[in-house]
Each structure stands twice: as structure tokens, then as C-alpha cells.
């Protein structure tokens, strides 16, 4: 199947217009080799490991959440040159779906809510809100860690958690705390917990489940969808940074 026939399918799954303003002109087809695609690789990040693995499995297209080049460049660093060379030498086109896939139906935040077993899930412009059986912060933190196979850190001891907000990636920002508080949630699960957010959390319990673990499931579950829609072989590539906690 030619690459040009695959793009409309990807844009139907994650419409570009759903992307945040900062993603304009940064998502979509990042490296267009105008090639025929027999196999697709999917990953969270276009690391050199992922690119090399995509080459090993003879993938013609690599779809990632994060793009290889986010900011405009006036010169190409050695690191970027190596990554591009792997893709070019192996004729691998690159496509990224970022904040548009966060918000899309069946995207990053939908899958995160599903993996955590949230019920009565409520749609937000960003993130999701759902319910869990009433529990403590420690119980919920343990559930998150097991569900996402990751370590977590948390703040805010509560024993009345029922409504939970989730946001894949770096969602611990003060403006998002305001949304959580407005919707009466007791706990918020996201990543990249910062000091100023902790100080302004109020009574909210915050659970940091890492950037990778909160976004990776959504990309993983994209694979069977693409295989069904395109009739192509689609393989997921894990590349967990394995942050050590002592």
C-alpha cells in the first residue's frame, strides 16, 4: 500500500485539527519518502533503538507519538544526523501523532482511562475523568503502578477517592489542576510532578506514573486498529527508559 493511501486513515484516527496550537506544523508526515508500505512499526519515541529495530523488522513506516524534530533547526546535530541516517538508509518514512492523538477517540487518554479501569468516563477537552471504588491514595497508587507496570510517586493522603482525572504525559500543570478541582475529583494521575504543582494542589491527591507509562499503552493499542484498517503487518516497539528508583 502506498504511503499516500495510509495518511488519510491516520488522519481519521487522529484528526490534525485536534492538535494543540503548539503542535501546528509539527505533527503528521515528518519524513516523506513517498514509498510503498508493507510493514508498519509503532512506538512512543523515535529513538535510535526504535529506528534500528524498525529497520531490523523491515518496516517501511514508523509511527510515533513524539516527533523526531520538534523545533525548527538551522543546523543538524550529530545526534539528529545519525537518527535521520538510520531512517533514510532503510527507507523508513516517519509519522507522528501527538496532542491530536491525546484527544482522539481511542487515543492516549481513552486508553489510559481504560487501563486504569475507570468507569462512567467523562470527556474533557483534555484528559478524562472517571470513577473507581472508594479507596485511599496508597491503594490507588498501587493500582496505577500495577496497571501500567511502572513505579509511581504520589502526594496527598486521602481515604475517600472516587473520582479520578487522568492525563497521559506531562499533565501536572497548574491550569490542569484548576480543571480537576472544578470537576470535583479527589485524585489526578499524570506525570512530571513539579514543586509548584505540589504546593498548589490543595486537597487533590497527585499520582505521577511517568511520562512513558501513561502514554505508551495508547500507542500500543493503536497497532491492532491499524492492522484491521489497513490489512498490513503492524508491530509495536517498546523502548522504556527504565528510570531507577532507590
Coordinates of C-alpha atoms in Angstrom, one line a residue:
X1 CA 0.0 0.0 0.0
X2 CA 1.4 3.4 -1.0
X3 CA 2.2 5.8 1.8
X4 CA -0.2 8.4 0.4
X5 CA -3.1 5.9 0.9
X6 CA -2.2 5.4 4.6
X7 CA -2.1 9.1 5.6
X8 CA -5.9 9.6 5.3
X9 CA -6.5 6.6 7.6
X10 CA -4.1 8.0 10.2
X11 CA -5.8 11.4 10.0
X12 CA -9.2 9.8 10.5
X13 CA -7.9 8.1 13.7
X14 CA -6.3 11.3 15.0
X15 CA -7.6 14.3 13.1
X16 CA -4.9 17.0 12.9
X17 CA -7.4 19.7 13.9
X18 CA -7.5 18.2 17.4
X19 CA -3.8 19.1 18.0
X20 CA -2.9 21.8 20.5
X21 CA -1.7 25.1 19.0
X22 CA 2.0 24.4 19.7
X23 CA 1.8 21.2 17.6
X24 CA 0.7 23.0 14.4
X25 CA 3.1 22.0 11.6
X26 CA 4.9 19.6 13.9
X27 CA 2.7 16.5 13.6
X28 CA 1.8 14.3 10.7
X29 CA 4.3 13.1 8.0
X30 CA 7.7 14.2 9.3
X31 CA 9.8 12.3 6.8
X32 CA 8.1 11.6 3.5
X33 CA 9.9 9.0 1.4
X34 CA 7.0 8.5 -1.0
X35 CA 7.3 4.8 -0.5
X36 CA 5.2 1.7 -0.7
X37 CA 4.5 0.3 2.8
X38 CA 4.3 -3.4 3.5
X39 CA 5.0 -3.2 7.2
X40 CA 4.4 -0.6 9.9
X41 CA 6.3 -0.1 13.2
X42 CA 4.7 1.9 16.1
X43 CA 6.5 3.3 19.1
X44 CA 6.2 6.1 21.6
X45 CA 9.5 7.8 20.7
X46 CA 11.7 7.7 17.5
X47 CA 14.8 6.8 19.4
X48 CA 17.8 5.3 17.6
X49 CA 16.9 1.9 19.3
X50 CA 13.4 2.2 17.8
X51 CA 14.7 3.2 14.4
X52 CA 17.2 0.4 14.3
X53 CA 14.6 -2.1 15.4
X54 CA 12.2 -0.8 12.8
X55 CA 14.9 -1.4 10.2
X56 CA 15.5 -4.9 11.5
X57 CA 11.9 -5.9 11.1
X58 CA 11.8 -4.3 7.6
X59 CA 9.3 -1.6 8.5
X60 CA 8.6 1.0 5.8
X61 CA 6.8 3.4 8.1
X62 CA 7.4 4.3 11.7
X63 CA 4.5 5.9 13.6
X64 CA 5.4 7.6 16.9
X65 CA 3.7 9.8 19.4
X66 CA 6.6 12.2 19.8
X67 CA 8.3 13.6 16.7
X68 CA 12.0 13.3 15.8
X69 CA 12.2 17.1 15.2
X70 CA 10.1 19.3 17.3
X71 CA 11.8 22.7 17.0
X72 CA 12.9 24.2 13.6
X73 CA 16.6 23.6 13.0
X74 CA 19.2 25.8 11.3
X75 CA 21.9 23.1 11.6
X76 CA 21.7 19.4 12.1
X77 CA 23.5 18.0 15.1
X78 CA 25.4 14.7 15.0
X79 CA 22.7 13.1 17.1
X80 CA 20.0 14.1 14.7
X81 CA 22.1 13.2 11.7
X82 CA 22.5 9.7 13.0
X83 CA 18.8 9.2 13.6
X84 CA 17.9 10.6 10.1
X85 CA 20.6 8.4 8.5
X86 CA 19.1 5.3 10.0
X87 CA 15.7 6.2 8.6
X88 CA 17.0 7.3 5.2
X89 CA 19.3 4.3 4.7
X90 CA 16.5 2.0 5.5
X91 CA 13.8 3.9 3.6
X92 CA 11.6 4.4 6.7
X93 CA 9.1 7.2 6.5
X94 CA 8.2 8.9 9.8
X95 CA 4.8 10.0 11.0
X96 CA 3.9 11.4 14.4
X97 CA 0.5 11.9 16.1
X98 CA 0.9 13.9 19.3
X99 CA -1.7 16.0 21.0
X100 CA -4.2 15.2 18.3
X101 CA -4.0 11.5 19.4
X102 CA -4.2 12.5 23.1
X103 CA -7.7 13.9 22.4
X104 CA -8.8 11.5 19.7
X105 CA -11.4 8.8 20.4
X106 CA -9.5 5.6 21.4
X107 CA -6.3 7.7 21.8
X108 CA -3.8 8.2 24.6
X109 CA -6.2 9.4 27.3
X110 CA -9.0 6.9 26.4
X111 CA -6.6 4.0 26.7
X112 CA -5.1 5.3 29.9
X113 CA -8.6 5.5 31.5
X114 CA -9.4 2.0 30.2
X115 CA -6.1 0.5 31.6
X116 CA -6.9 2.0 35.0
X117 CA -10.4 0.6 34.9
X118 CA -12.2 3.9 35.3
X119 CA -16.0 3.7 35.0
X120 CA -18.5 6.4 33.9
X121 CA -15.8 8.1 32.0
X122 CA -16.4 11.8 31.2
X123 CA -15.0 13.6 28.2
X124 CA -12.9 16.7 28.7
X125 CA -11.2 18.9 26.2
X126 CA -8.0 17.5 27.7
X127 CA -7.8 14.3 29.8
X128 CA -10.6 12.1 31.1
X129 CA -12.5 11.8 34.4
X130 CA -13.9 8.5 35.7
X131 CA -14.8 6.7 38.8
X132 CA -13.1 3.9 41.0
X133 CA -14.4 2.1 44.0
X134 CA -13.8 4.4 47.1
X135 CA -10.2 3.9 48.2
X136 CA -7.1 5.6 49.7
X137 CA -4.4 7.3 47.9
X138 CA -2.0 4.5 48.6
X139 CA -4.4 1.9 47.3
X140 CA -5.0 3.9 44.1
X141 CA -1.3 4.5 43.6
X142 CA -0.6 0.7 43.9
X143 CA -3.4 0.0 41.4
X144 CA -1.9 2.5 39.0
X145 CA 1.6 1.1 39.4
X146 CA 0.4 -2.5 38.7
X147 CA -2.0 -1.5 35.9
X148 CA 0.7 0.4 34.0
X149 CA 3.7 -1.7 35.1
X150 CA 5.6 1.2 36.4
X151 CA 6.9 2.8 39.6
X152 CA 4.9 5.8 40.9
X153 CA 5.3 8.7 43.3
X154 CA 2.4 10.4 44.9
X155 CA 1.4 13.2 47.3
X156 CA -1.8 13.8 49.3
X157 CA -3.1 11.2 51.8
X158 CA -6.8 10.6 51.3
X159 CA -9.2 7.7 52.0
X160 CA -12.2 9.0 50.1
X161 CA -11.0 8.8 46.5
X162 CA -13.8 8.0 44.0
X163 CA -13.5 10.5 41.1
X164 CA -10.1 10.4 39.2
X165 CA -8.8 12.5 36.4
X166 CA -6.1 11.1 34.1
X167 CA -3.9 12.8 31.5
X168 CA -1.2 11.0 29.6
X169 CA 2.2 12.7 29.5
X170 CA 3.2 15.9 31.2
X171 CA -0.2 16.9 32.7
X172 CA 0.9 18.2 36.0
X173 CA 0.4 21.9 35.3
X174 CA -1.5 24.4 37.4
X175 CA -4.0 25.2 34.7
X176 CA -4.9 21.5 34.7
X177 CA -5.2 21.3 38.4
X178 CA -7.9 24.0 38.1
X179 CA -9.9 21.8 35.8
X180 CA -9.6 18.8 38.2
X181 CA -10.8 21.0 41.1
X182 CA -13.7 22.4 39.1
X183 CA -14.9 18.8 38.4
X184 CA -14.6 17.7 42.0
X185 CA -12.1 15.0 41.5
X186 CA -10.2 13.6 44.5
X187 CA -7.1 12.3 42.6
X188 CA -5.3 13.2 39.4
X189 CA -3.0 10.7 37.6
X190 CA -0.4 12.1 35.1
X191 CA 3.4 12.6 35.0
X192 CA 6.2 15.1 35.6
X193 CA 5.2 16.3 39.0
X194 CA 6.7 19.7 39.8
X195 CA 7.2 21.5 43.1
X196 CA 4.9 24.4 42.3
X197 CA 2.1 22.0 41.4
X198 CA 2.5 20.1 44.7
X199 CA 2.3 23.4 46.5
X200 CA -0.9 24.5 44.8
X201 CA -2.7 21.1 44.7
X202 CA -5.0 22.0 47.6
X203 CA -6.7 18.7 48.8
X204 CA -6.0 16.9 45.5
X205 CA -4.0 13.6 45.6
X206 CA -1.5 13.6 42.8
X207 CA 0.0 10.3 41.4
X208 CA 2.9 10.6 39.0
X209 CA 3.1 7.4 36.9
X210 CA 5.8 8.6 34.5
X211 CA 5.5 10.1 31.0
X212 CA 6.3 6.8 29.3
X213 CA 3.9 4.6 31.2
X214 CA 0.9 6.9 30.8
X215 CA 1.3 7.3 27.0
X216 CA 2.8 4.1 25.9
X217 CA -0.4 2.0 26.2
X218 CA -2.2 4.2 23.8
X219 CA 0.4 3.7 21.1
X220 CA 0.5 0.0 21.8
X221 CA -3.3 -0.3 21.3
X222 CA -3.1 1.6 18.0
X223 CA -1.4 -1.4 16.4
X224 CA -4.4 -3.8 16.1
X225 CA -6.5 -0.9 14.9
X226 CA -4.1 -0.1 12.1
X227 CA -3.7 -3.8 11.2
X228 CA -7.5 -4.1 10.9
X229 CA -8.0 -0.9 8.9
X230 CA -5.0 -1.3 6.6
X231 CA -4.6 -5.0 6.3
X232 CA -0.9 -4.6 6.9
X233 CA 1.6 -6.1 9.4
X234 CA 1.9 -3.7 12.3
X235 CA 4.4 -4.3 15.1
X236 CA 4.9 -2.3 18.4
X237 CA 8.4 -1.5 19.6
X238 CA 8.9 -1.0 23.3
X239 CA 11.7 1.3 24.5
X240 CA 11.1 2.0 28.2
X241 CA 13.8 4.3 29.7
X242 CA 13.6 2.2 32.9
X243 CA 14.1 5.0 35.4
X244 CA 15.8 3.6 38.5
X245 CA 14.3 4.5 41.9
X246 CA 16.3 4.0 45.1

